[in-house]
Short mmCIF file of C-alpha atoms and ligand atoms in Angstrom, two decimals:
data_model
loop_
_atom_site.label_atom_id
_atom_site.label_comp_id
_atom_site.label_asym_id
_atom_site.label_seq_id
_atom_site.Cartn_x
_atom_site.Cartn_y
_atom_site.Cartn_z
CA MET A 6 -12.57 66.21 30.46
CA LYS A 7 -12.15 69.16 32.85
CA ASN A 8 -12.77 71.84 30.17
CA ASN A 9 -15.72 70.02 28.91
CA THR A 10 -17.27 69.70 32.40
CA GLY A 11 -16.50 73.39 33.09
CA ALA A 12 -18.34 74.50 29.95
CA TYR A 13 -21.36 72.44 30.93
CA THR A 14 -21.32 73.87 34.50
CA TRP A 15 -21.15 77.44 33.22
CA PHE A 16 -23.92 76.74 30.74
CA GLY A 17 -26.06 75.38 33.66
CA ILE A 18 -25.34 78.47 35.86
CA ILE A 19 -26.08 80.93 33.03
CA LEU A 20 -29.30 79.09 32.16
CA GLY A 21 -30.17 78.97 35.90
CA LEU A 22 -29.67 82.78 36.25
CA LEU A 23 -32.49 83.33 33.76
CA PHE A 24 -34.98 81.64 36.15
CA PRO A 25 -34.64 84.19 39.08
CA VAL A 26 -34.55 87.11 36.58
CA PHE A 27 -37.72 86.05 34.71
CA GLY A 28 -39.35 84.86 37.97
CA THR A 29 -38.88 88.26 39.66
CA TYR A 30 -40.02 90.06 36.50
CA PHE A 31 -43.26 88.02 36.29
CA ALA A 32 -43.90 88.40 40.09
CA LEU A 33 -43.48 92.20 39.83
CA THR A 34 -45.75 92.46 36.79
CA ALA A 35 -48.38 90.21 38.42
CA SER A 36 -48.40 92.32 41.62
CA GLY A 37 -48.60 95.56 39.56
CA LEU A 38 -45.36 96.89 41.06
CA GLU A 39 -42.85 99.13 39.30
CA ILE A 40 -39.63 97.59 38.26
CA ASN A 41 -36.98 99.11 40.56
CA LEU A 42 -34.54 97.92 43.24
CA ASP A 43 -36.97 98.58 46.15
CA SER A 44 -39.82 96.64 44.51
CA ILE A 45 -37.44 93.80 43.68
CA ILE A 46 -36.28 93.55 47.34
CA GLN A 47 -39.89 93.81 48.50
CA ILE A 48 -41.20 91.04 46.22
CA GLN A 49 -38.24 88.85 47.17
CA GLN A 50 -39.23 89.14 50.85
CA GLU A 51 -42.91 88.49 50.15
CA GLU A 52 -42.75 85.57 47.64
CA THR A 53 -41.14 82.46 49.19
CA LEU A 54 -41.38 80.67 45.79
CA LEU A 55 -38.84 83.19 44.42
CA TRP A 56 -36.30 82.05 47.04
CA ILE A 57 -36.52 78.56 45.63
CA ILE A 58 -36.30 79.90 42.03
CA ASP A 59 -33.18 81.93 43.09
CA THR A 60 -31.30 78.66 43.84
CA ALA A 61 -31.88 77.46 40.25
CA PRO A 62 -28.36 78.51 39.00
CA LEU A 63 -26.83 76.37 41.75
CA PHE A 64 -28.92 73.27 40.96
CA LEU A 65 -28.65 73.63 37.21
CA GLY A 66 -24.90 74.26 37.55
CA ILE A 67 -24.55 70.98 39.54
CA ALA A 68 -26.87 69.10 37.13
CA PHE A 69 -24.95 70.29 34.07
CA TYR A 70 -21.67 69.51 35.84
CA VAL A 71 -22.85 65.87 36.26
CA VAL A 72 -24.11 65.70 32.66
CA GLY A 73 -20.77 67.11 31.47
CA ARG A 74 -18.87 64.53 33.46
CA LEU A 75 -21.00 61.66 32.13
CA ASN A 76 -20.66 62.96 28.61
CA ALA A 77 -16.90 63.22 28.97
CA LYS A 78 -16.73 59.68 30.34
CA LEU A 79 -18.88 58.43 27.48
CA ARG A 80 -16.59 60.09 24.96
CA GLU A 81 -13.56 58.68 26.69
CA THR A 82 -15.08 55.16 26.63
CA ASN A 83 -16.02 55.61 22.99
CA ALA A 84 -12.52 56.76 22.15
CA LYS A 85 -11.06 53.78 23.95
CA GLN A 86 -13.41 51.40 22.17
CA GLU A 87 -12.57 52.95 18.85
CA GLU A 88 -8.91 52.45 19.66
CA ILE A 89 -9.57 48.80 20.52
CA ILE A 90 -11.64 48.33 17.36
CA GLU A 91 -8.91 49.97 15.31
CA GLU A 92 -6.29 47.74 16.91
CA LYS A 93 -8.39 44.62 16.34
CA THR A 94 -9.12 45.59 12.74
CA GLN A 95 -5.40 46.07 12.22
CA ARG A 96 -4.75 42.62 13.69
CA PHE A 97 -7.42 41.06 11.48
CA VAL A 98 -5.89 42.67 8.43
CA GLU A 99 -2.48 41.31 9.38
CA LYS A 100 -3.92 37.85 10.10
CA ASN A 101 -5.71 37.95 6.78
CA LYS A 102 -2.47 38.72 5.02
CA GLU A 103 -0.78 35.86 6.86
CA LEU A 104 -3.62 33.50 5.86
CA GLU A 105 -3.43 34.62 2.26
CA ALA A 106 0.32 33.98 2.28
CA GLU A 107 -0.26 30.57 3.84
CA ILE A 108 -2.88 29.67 1.23
CA GLU A 109 -0.51 30.71 -1.52
CA ASP A 110 2.20 28.63 0.12
CA ARG A 111 -0.09 25.62 0.30
CA ILE A 112 -1.16 25.96 -3.30
CA SER A 113 2.45 26.08 -4.40
CA THR A 114 3.35 23.09 -2.17
CA GLU A 115 0.38 21.21 -3.60
CA LYS A 116 1.59 21.96 -7.12
CA GLN A 117 5.06 20.76 -6.17
CA LEU A 118 3.58 17.60 -4.65
CA ILE A 119 1.60 16.88 -7.80
CA LEU A 120 4.77 17.30 -9.86
CA ALA A 121 6.72 15.09 -7.43
CA LYS A 122 3.95 12.46 -7.56
CA GLU A 123 4.01 12.49 -11.36
CA ASP A 124 7.80 12.15 -11.25
CA ALA A 125 7.53 9.24 -8.81
CA GLU A 126 4.89 7.54 -10.97
CA ARG A 127 7.09 7.96 -14.04
CA ALA A 128 10.03 6.53 -12.10
CA LYS A 129 7.88 3.63 -10.90
CA ARG A 130 6.74 2.89 -14.45
CA ALA A 131 10.35 3.01 -15.63
CA GLU A 132 11.36 0.66 -12.82
CA GLU A 133 8.53 -1.72 -13.67
CA LEU A 134 9.51 -1.72 -17.31
CA PHE A 135 13.13 -2.26 -16.37
CA LEU A 136 12.16 -5.17 -14.13
CA ALA A 137 9.90 -6.69 -16.76
CA ASN A 138 12.73 -6.46 -19.30
CA MET A 139 15.36 -7.69 -16.88
CA SER A 140 13.19 -10.59 -15.88
CA HIS A 141 12.67 -11.43 -19.51
CA GLU A 142 16.33 -11.07 -20.43
CA LEU A 143 17.56 -13.14 -17.47
CA ARG A 144 14.91 -15.79 -17.38
CA THR A 145 14.82 -16.51 -21.12
CA PRO A 146 18.39 -17.84 -21.41
CA LEU A 147 18.07 -19.48 -18.02
CA ASN A 148 14.94 -21.20 -19.25
CA GLY A 149 17.12 -22.76 -21.95
CA VAL A 150 19.80 -23.86 -19.49
CA VAL A 151 17.37 -25.36 -16.96
CA GLY A 152 15.16 -27.03 -19.57
CA PHE A 153 17.95 -28.56 -21.62
CA THR A 154 19.82 -29.72 -18.53
CA ARG A 155 16.65 -31.54 -17.48
CA LEU A 156 16.39 -33.12 -20.93
CA LEU A 157 20.09 -33.98 -20.95
CA LEU A 158 19.75 -35.74 -17.61
CA GLY A 159 17.09 -37.95 -19.20
CA THR A 160 19.57 -39.27 -21.82
CA SER A 161 22.20 -41.93 -21.21
CA LEU A 162 25.28 -40.27 -19.77
CA GLU A 163 28.61 -41.46 -18.46
CA ARG A 164 29.09 -41.17 -14.69
CA THR A 165 31.35 -38.08 -14.93
CA GLN A 166 29.08 -36.45 -17.49
CA ASN A 167 26.13 -37.12 -15.23
CA GLU A 168 27.96 -35.49 -12.35
CA TYR A 169 28.82 -32.42 -14.42
CA VAL A 170 25.28 -32.03 -15.74
CA ASN A 171 23.95 -32.35 -12.20
CA THR A 172 26.26 -29.56 -11.11
CA ILE A 173 25.08 -27.39 -14.02
CA GLN A 174 21.50 -28.07 -13.00
CA GLU A 175 22.18 -27.22 -9.37
CA SER A 176 23.92 -23.95 -10.30
CA ALA A 177 21.20 -23.00 -12.78
CA ASN A 178 18.50 -23.68 -10.19
CA HIS A 179 20.43 -21.64 -7.66
CA LEU A 180 20.75 -18.75 -10.10
CA LEU A 181 17.06 -18.98 -10.92
CA ALA A 182 16.23 -18.92 -7.21
CA ILE A 183 18.28 -15.74 -6.74
CA ILE A 184 16.69 -14.05 -9.76
CA ASN A 185 13.28 -15.07 -8.50
CA ASP A 186 14.07 -13.69 -5.02
CA ILE A 187 15.22 -10.36 -6.44
CA LEU A 188 12.13 -10.16 -8.63
CA GLU A 189 9.92 -11.09 -5.70
CA ILE A 190 11.38 -8.27 -3.59
CA SER A 191 10.96 -5.82 -6.51
CA LYS A 192 7.37 -6.93 -6.96
CA ILE A 193 6.68 -6.44 -3.26
CA LYS A 194 8.22 -2.96 -3.46
CA ALA A 195 6.13 -2.09 -6.50
CA GLY A 196 2.99 -3.28 -4.68
CA GLU A 197 2.63 -5.99 -7.31
CA ILE A 198 1.84 -8.88 -5.00
CA GLU A 199 -1.58 -10.48 -5.23
CA PHE A 200 -2.75 -13.26 -2.94
CA GLU A 201 -4.96 -16.13 -4.00
CA SER A 202 -7.75 -17.53 -1.90
CA VAL A 203 -8.18 -21.18 -2.89
CA PRO A 204 -9.00 -24.29 -0.86
CA MET A 205 -5.93 -26.05 0.56
CA SER A 206 -5.04 -28.47 3.30
CA PRO A 207 -2.63 -26.79 5.73
CA THR A 208 -1.53 -30.21 7.01
CA LYS A 209 -0.58 -31.31 3.49
CA VAL A 210 1.28 -28.07 2.78
CA VAL A 211 3.39 -28.51 5.94
CA MET A 212 4.06 -32.21 5.24
CA ASN A 213 5.07 -31.54 1.63
CA ALA A 214 7.36 -28.70 2.66
CA VAL A 215 9.05 -30.96 5.24
CA ASN A 216 9.40 -33.77 2.68
CA THR A 217 11.19 -31.43 0.29
CA PHE A 218 14.08 -31.22 2.74
CA LYS A 219 14.16 -34.89 3.83
CA VAL A 220 17.11 -35.74 1.57
CA MET A 221 19.09 -32.70 2.69
CA SER A 222 18.44 -33.39 6.39
CA ASN A 223 19.34 -37.08 6.00
CA THR A 224 22.64 -36.12 4.41
CA LYS A 225 23.36 -33.80 7.33
CA GLN A 226 22.05 -36.38 9.81
CA ILE A 227 19.56 -34.02 11.36
CA ALA A 228 16.16 -35.16 12.59
CA LEU A 229 13.61 -33.25 10.52
CA TYR A 230 9.98 -33.82 11.45
CA GLU A 231 6.58 -32.15 11.73
CA GLU A 232 4.07 -31.90 14.58
CA ILE A 233 0.61 -30.87 13.44
CA ASP A 234 -2.20 -29.93 15.79
CA ARG A 235 -5.17 -32.23 15.10
CA LYS A 236 -7.60 -29.41 15.74
CA ILE A 237 -6.46 -27.55 12.59
CA PRO A 238 -9.34 -27.49 10.03
CA PRO A 239 -8.80 -29.94 7.13
CA TYR A 240 -9.38 -27.26 4.47
CA ILE A 241 -8.83 -23.53 4.55
CA LEU A 242 -8.89 -20.78 1.92
CA GLY A 243 -5.54 -19.17 1.28
CA ASP A 244 -2.55 -18.77 -0.98
CA GLN A 245 -0.95 -22.20 -1.00
CA THR A 246 2.04 -21.14 -3.09
CA ARG A 247 2.95 -18.30 -0.72
CA LEU A 248 2.42 -20.42 2.40
CA ASN A 249 4.62 -23.07 0.88
CA GLN A 250 7.21 -20.47 -0.08
CA ILE A 251 7.40 -19.13 3.50
CA LEU A 252 7.67 -22.62 5.01
CA LEU A 253 10.32 -23.71 2.48
CA ASN A 254 12.38 -20.61 3.27
CA LEU A 255 12.23 -21.16 7.03
CA ILE A 256 12.85 -24.92 6.86
CA ASN A 257 15.70 -24.39 4.41
CA ASN A 258 17.32 -21.97 6.89
CA GLY A 259 16.71 -24.35 9.79
CA VAL A 260 18.43 -27.23 8.01
CA LYS A 261 21.16 -24.98 6.59
CA PHE A 262 22.13 -23.45 9.94
CA THR A 263 21.95 -26.69 11.98
CA ASP A 264 24.76 -29.22 12.04
CA ASP A 265 23.44 -31.48 14.69
CA GLY A 266 20.23 -32.16 16.45
CA PHE A 267 16.85 -31.46 14.96
CA VAL A 268 14.57 -29.21 12.93
CA ARG A 269 10.95 -29.41 14.06
CA VAL A 270 8.12 -27.87 12.05
CA ARG A 271 4.92 -27.23 13.98
CA ALA A 272 1.45 -26.03 13.08
CA ASP A 273 -0.88 -25.11 15.95
CA LEU A 274 -4.42 -23.82 15.99
CA LEU A 275 -4.40 -20.54 17.94
CA SER A 276 -8.10 -19.72 17.71
CA GLU A 277 -11.13 -20.40 15.54
CA ASP A 278 -14.76 -19.51 15.08
CA GLU A 279 -17.37 -20.66 12.58
CA ARG A 280 -15.78 -18.91 9.64
CA LYS A 281 -12.12 -18.38 10.45
CA ALA A 282 -9.09 -20.15 11.91
CA LYS A 283 -5.85 -18.61 13.13
CA ILE A 284 -2.86 -20.89 12.73
CA LYS A 285 0.66 -20.53 14.09
CA PHE A 286 3.41 -22.18 12.06
CA SER A 287 6.87 -22.50 13.60
CA VAL A 288 10.21 -23.90 12.56
CA GLU A 289 12.45 -24.75 15.50
CA ASP A 290 16.08 -25.81 15.16
CA SER A 291 19.01 -26.68 17.41
CA GLY A 292 21.47 -24.82 15.18
CA ILE A 293 23.91 -21.94 15.47
CA GLY A 294 21.34 -19.39 16.70
CA ILE A 295 21.37 -15.63 16.11
CA PRO A 296 23.01 -12.97 18.31
CA GLN A 297 20.36 -10.80 20.00
CA ASP A 298 21.62 -7.59 18.36
CA ARG A 299 21.24 -9.06 14.84
CA ILE A 300 17.68 -10.29 15.24
CA GLU A 301 16.04 -7.13 13.85
CA GLN A 302 18.50 -6.93 10.97
CA ILE A 303 17.96 -10.41 9.53
CA PHE A 304 14.43 -9.56 8.37
CA LYS A 305 15.79 -6.77 6.15
CA SER A 306 16.76 -7.27 2.48
CA PHE A 307 20.32 -8.49 1.88
CA LYS A 308 21.07 -8.65 5.65
CA GLN A 309 22.62 -11.68 7.29
CA ALA A 310 23.49 -12.38 10.93
CA ALA A 311 27.25 -12.31 10.36
CA ALA A 312 29.68 -11.02 7.74
CA ASP A 313 30.89 -14.54 6.93
CA THR A 314 27.43 -16.13 6.55
CA THR A 315 27.47 -16.16 2.73
CA ARG A 316 30.95 -17.64 2.65
CA LYS A 317 30.07 -20.38 5.15
CA PHE A 318 26.45 -21.15 4.29
CA GLY A 319 25.65 -19.38 1.00
CA GLY A 320 22.44 -17.38 0.57
CA THR A 321 21.63 -13.80 -0.32
CA GLY A 322 19.84 -12.52 2.78
CA LEU A 323 16.57 -12.09 0.89
CA GLY A 324 14.58 -15.09 2.15
CA LEU A 325 13.46 -13.66 5.49
CA ALA A 326 12.69 -10.22 4.00
CA ILE A 327 10.38 -11.95 1.52
CA CYS A 328 8.80 -14.09 4.28
CA LYS A 329 8.18 -11.03 6.45
CA ASN A 330 6.52 -9.16 3.60
CA MET A 331 4.44 -12.18 2.56
CA VAL A 332 3.19 -12.71 6.11
CA GLU A 333 2.52 -9.04 6.83
CA LEU A 334 0.80 -8.41 3.49
CA GLN A 335 -1.61 -11.21 4.45
CA GLY A 336 -2.29 -9.51 7.78
CA GLY A 337 -0.13 -11.80 9.93
CA ARG A 338 3.05 -11.44 11.98
CA ILE A 339 6.40 -13.19 11.99
CA TYR A 340 8.92 -13.31 14.83
CA VAL A 341 11.92 -15.21 16.09
CA GLU A 342 13.31 -16.34 19.43
CA SER A 343 16.93 -17.40 19.35
CA LYS A 344 20.00 -18.15 21.48
CA VAL A 345 23.50 -18.39 20.06
CA ASN A 346 24.66 -22.04 19.89
CA GLU A 347 21.31 -23.31 21.19
CA GLY A 348 18.98 -22.73 18.26
CA SER A 349 16.16 -20.60 16.89
CA ILE A 350 12.38 -20.70 16.63
CA PHE A 351 10.92 -18.78 13.68
CA SER A 352 7.14 -18.44 13.98
CA PHE A 353 4.42 -16.80 11.93
CA GLU A 354 0.71 -16.47 12.54
CA LEU A 355 -1.92 -16.17 9.81
CA GLU A 356 -5.67 -16.07 9.83
CA PHE A 357 -7.53 -18.05 7.15
CA ARG A 358 -11.14 -18.41 6.13
CA LYS A 359 -12.36 -21.97 6.49
CA ALA A 360 -13.28 -23.63 3.18
CA GLY A 361 -16.93 -24.59 2.94
CA PRO A 362 -18.34 -27.57 0.96
CA SER A 363 -19.29 -25.40 -2.05
CA GLU A 364 -15.70 -24.22 -2.49
CA MET A 365 -14.43 -27.79 -2.29
CA VAL A 366 -16.82 -28.87 -5.08
CA GLU A 367 -15.60 -26.08 -7.36
CA GLN A 368 -12.03 -27.15 -6.69
CA SER A 369 -12.63 -30.79 -7.65
CA LYS A 370 -14.46 -29.73 -10.86
CA GLY A 371 -11.31 -27.90 -11.95
CA ALA A 372 -9.06 -30.97 -11.53
CA PHE A 373 -7.72 -32.14 -14.87
CA GLU A 374 -7.46 -35.62 -16.30
CA THR A 375 -4.62 -36.32 -18.71
CA LYS A 376 -6.57 -38.74 -20.90
CA ASP A 377 -9.01 -36.00 -21.88
CA ILE A 378 -6.54 -34.02 -24.00
CA GLY A 379 -7.42 -35.76 -27.31
CA ASN A 380 -6.25 -34.68 -30.77
CA VAL A 381 -4.87 -31.17 -30.55
CA HIS A 382 -3.56 -28.77 -33.20
CA LEU A 383 -1.37 -26.24 -31.40
CA LEU A 384 0.41 -23.06 -32.47
CA LEU A 385 3.56 -22.10 -30.61
CA VAL A 386 4.45 -18.41 -31.06
CA GLU A 387 8.06 -17.94 -30.00
CA ASP A 388 11.00 -15.96 -31.43
CA ASN A 389 13.75 -17.56 -29.35
CA LYS A 390 15.16 -20.67 -31.09
CA ILE A 391 16.32 -22.31 -27.86
CA ASN A 392 12.88 -21.92 -26.34
CA VAL A 393 11.30 -23.43 -29.46
CA LYS A 394 13.62 -26.43 -29.25
CA LEU A 395 12.90 -26.86 -25.57
CA ALA A 396 9.14 -26.74 -26.12
CA GLU A 397 9.41 -29.19 -29.03
CA ASN A 398 11.23 -31.67 -26.82
CA VAL A 399 8.54 -31.35 -24.18
CA PHE A 400 5.77 -31.78 -26.82
CA LYS A 401 7.44 -34.97 -28.10
CA LYS A 402 7.06 -36.51 -24.66
CA TRP A 403 3.32 -35.80 -24.76
CA GLY A 404 2.82 -38.22 -27.65
CA ALA A 405 1.92 -38.21 -31.31
CA ASP A 406 -1.57 -36.76 -30.88
CA LEU A 407 -0.19 -33.31 -30.36
CA ASN A 408 0.22 -31.58 -33.70
CA TYR A 409 1.97 -28.25 -33.63
CA ASP A 410 3.32 -25.41 -35.79
CA VAL A 411 5.70 -22.63 -34.84
CA ALA A 412 5.33 -18.92 -35.63
CA LYS A 413 8.36 -16.65 -35.15
CA ASN A 414 6.39 -13.53 -34.26
CA GLY A 415 2.89 -12.19 -33.73
CA LYS A 416 2.36 -11.29 -37.39
CA GLU A 417 3.18 -14.83 -38.58
CA ALA A 418 0.94 -16.20 -35.83
CA VAL A 419 -2.05 -14.12 -36.96
CA ASP A 420 -1.62 -15.20 -40.61
CA MET A 421 -1.14 -18.88 -39.77
CA HIS A 422 -4.07 -18.94 -37.38
CA GLU A 423 -6.35 -17.29 -39.91
CA LYS A 424 -5.48 -20.08 -42.36
CA ASN A 425 -5.31 -23.11 -40.06
CA ASN A 426 -7.63 -22.31 -37.14
CA TYR A 427 -5.60 -23.90 -34.32
CA ASN A 428 -7.21 -25.43 -31.20
CA ILE A 429 -4.89 -23.56 -28.87
CA ILE A 430 -2.14 -20.91 -29.08
CA LEU A 431 0.89 -20.61 -26.82
CA MET A 432 1.91 -16.97 -27.13
CA ASP A 433 5.24 -15.41 -26.13
CA LEU A 434 4.71 -11.73 -25.26
CA GLN A 435 7.93 -9.94 -26.19
CA MET A 436 8.72 -10.54 -29.86
CA PRO A 437 9.94 -8.53 -32.85
CA VAL A 438 7.64 -7.33 -35.71
CA MET A 439 4.41 -7.81 -33.74
CA ASP A 440 4.45 -8.62 -30.02
CA GLY A 441 2.15 -11.05 -28.22
CA PHE A 442 -0.15 -8.35 -26.83
CA GLU A 443 -0.85 -6.93 -30.28
CA ALA A 444 -1.21 -10.35 -31.90
CA THR A 445 -3.70 -11.44 -29.22
CA ARG A 446 -5.70 -8.24 -29.64
CA PHE A 447 -5.69 -8.70 -33.44
CA ILE A 448 -6.89 -12.30 -33.19
CA ARG A 449 -9.68 -11.32 -30.77
CA GLN A 450 -10.85 -8.22 -32.64
CA GLU A 451 -10.01 -8.62 -36.33
CA LEU A 452 -10.20 -12.33 -37.12
CA PRO A 453 -13.58 -13.93 -37.83
CA SER A 454 -15.13 -16.55 -35.57
CA PRO A 455 -14.17 -19.33 -34.72
CA GLN A 456 -10.53 -18.13 -35.03
CA SER A 457 -11.23 -15.16 -32.75
CA LYS A 458 -12.46 -17.51 -29.97
CA THR A 459 -9.39 -19.80 -29.80
CA PRO A 460 -7.87 -20.12 -26.30
CA ILE A 461 -4.58 -18.22 -26.03
CA ILE A 462 -2.12 -19.04 -23.24
CA ALA A 463 0.63 -16.48 -22.66
CA LEU A 464 3.91 -18.30 -22.21
CA THR A 465 6.33 -15.68 -21.08
CA ALA A 466 9.35 -14.80 -19.00
CA ASP A 467 7.58 -11.66 -17.72
CA VAL A 468 6.53 -12.17 -14.15
CA MET A 469 5.31 -8.68 -13.28
CA VAL A 470 1.62 -8.40 -12.42
CA SER A 471 1.39 -5.25 -14.57
CA GLU A 472 2.42 -7.26 -17.66
CA LYS A 473 0.03 -10.00 -16.68
CA THR A 474 -2.82 -7.50 -16.44
CA ARG A 475 -1.89 -6.04 -19.83
CA ALA A 476 -1.90 -9.51 -21.32
CA TYR A 477 -5.34 -10.32 -19.87
CA ASP A 478 -6.58 -6.96 -21.15
CA ALA A 479 -5.37 -7.92 -24.62
CA GLY A 480 -7.49 -11.07 -24.43
CA ILE A 481 -5.40 -14.04 -23.25
CA ASP A 482 -7.09 -16.86 -21.32
CA ASP A 483 -4.24 -17.98 -19.09
CA TYR A 484 -0.70 -17.04 -18.18
CA ILE A 485 2.28 -19.33 -17.64
CA THR A 486 5.74 -18.06 -16.76
CA LYS A 487 9.01 -19.41 -18.09
CA PRO A 488 10.92 -21.47 -17.14
CA PHE A 489 7.67 -23.40 -17.35
CA ASP A 490 6.74 -26.52 -15.46
CA ALA A 491 5.89 -29.05 -18.21
CA ASN A 492 3.13 -30.64 -16.09
CA LYS A 493 1.49 -27.30 -15.39
CA LEU A 494 1.58 -26.37 -19.07
CA PHE A 495 0.07 -29.74 -19.98
CA ALA A 496 -2.66 -29.31 -17.36
CA THR A 497 -3.48 -25.82 -18.65
CA ILE A 498 -3.64 -26.93 -22.29
CA ALA A 499 -5.82 -29.89 -21.26
CA LYS A 500 -8.12 -27.55 -19.35
CA PHE A 501 -8.85 -25.56 -22.54
CA VAL A 502 -8.96 -28.24 -25.22
CA SER A 503 -10.63 -31.18 -23.44
P1 LIG B 602 19.91 -16.26 3.57
O1 LIG B 602 19.56 -17.50 4.31
O2 LIG B 602 19.78 -16.36 2.09
O3 LIG B 602 21.21 -15.66 3.99
P2 LIG B 602 17.62 -15.15 4.93
O4 LIG B 602 16.95 -13.84 4.76
O5 LIG B 602 16.81 -16.38 4.82
O6 LIG B 602 18.82 -15.15 3.91
O7 LIG B 602 18.31 -15.12 6.34
C1 LIG B 602 19.02 -13.99 6.76
C2 LIG B 602 20.03 -14.36 7.81
O8 LIG B 602 19.38 -14.73 9.04
C3 LIG B 602 20.86 -15.56 7.47
O9 LIG B 602 21.95 -15.20 6.63
C4 LIG B 602 21.33 -15.99 8.84
O10 LIG B 602 22.43 -15.20 9.26
C5 LIG B 602 20.14 -15.70 9.73
N1 LIG B 602 19.29 -16.88 9.93
C6 LIG B 602 18.12 -17.17 9.29
N2 LIG B 602 17.60 -18.33 9.76
C7 LIG B 602 18.43 -18.79 10.68
C8 LIG B 602 18.45 -19.95 11.53
N3 LIG B 602 17.47 -20.85 11.48
N4 LIG B 602 19.50 -20.09 12.38
C9 LIG B 602 20.47 -19.17 12.43
N5 LIG B 602 20.53 -18.05 11.67
C10 LIG B 602 19.53 -17.86 10.79
#
């Protein structure tokens, strides 16, 4: 900066020197004097303006010094700013590189996630298929055991035989309950649970659930009773089967884990408005209670309060896990208060829509009357001989009006139906040669009317919703799972043929 200022100062002084020189020269010429030292001194003394002009080098020197300084400062500031700009640009470049690397990283993570998702979906489909097959494989033979035991109990048996058959029935029912529990948990895990919304009486559901355990509680000499809040609406919209399932599970536990005293089932109205009602159901017992540190555990799958619970009381530890999921999936909550040796209170709260008159009318229209069934020609499509025998025995009990044929697979079913035009078809889904899905699709799409319009009821051991959806997509009209309830099957057939 110094050099620079110096140069400017000298430039100012040199430029300034020209002013006195030219000034004196012009003054001499104007006065007509000769140019020599005496004249110069003389004109200097006479012209006061020249004195002022003589100071020009000093002023210009100072002025240029200031300009030089300012210029130097400006350059310095510019240099500094350039440095800052350079630094910032460098930082931006680096940041840009970092961002580019991050974007690349994200793209590759996204790709990995897509692959992982596809893997998970494949695994889920494999699990679903496995469950559908397992359910079929386990429930089909069990269907035979349960059904034939029921039929056997209806024949005349000696006392010991009766006792043995009863034991077989009890064990088979127990096994079926376990398989159903495991399937239920798998369905919940696979997000396969769907809830119905149909009119029901909460009071009736509670009373029926309590009645189911009356015999068991009498044997154990426990007082089992219900207390139902009168303010509860007479009809609500909800999933009666699931509500019943939760209550049965809790009451069953109450009775199972209580040796003396009582099991009280309560239903209380927590709140209501014009459209909705929130109800709290609770099952209180005076049984063995649950240690505080096990309370969280018992709601998990396969967890029991103590290591010796199964040995002492039986059970698999799935009931409460199912209840918790059922309640929470319907937007409610379930909780327990308990004291060891004093008892437990299991409660759950659910909100229901109130059923209006129009919904009640629809419900009563759907009710079936047995006398309406009339003369029916039915086709049973079933590859399993035991299942055929079981169905035949059930049909016999429905009287002579029911005429039926049996097809061993989907292909036979299609041919027979084309020829005979049945009134209704009961279709197994998993069969050799041609399965039930394909046969149903063929009947719907390839056969002429009226054969293509015949009601088809899937009668199957598959309980997965995915299979059910596939079956509906193929064109079935209704879906009944095995082991089937003979009354439900009858009601469904009646619904279509009456
Ligand atoms: P399970 O009854 O088949 O063992 P649950 O899931 O229904 O399975 O119950 C899990 C565990 O919670 C039971 O094994 C038992 O230890 C405990 N439990 C459930 N209900 C009660 C009850 N009312 N009193 C005492 N313990 C209970």
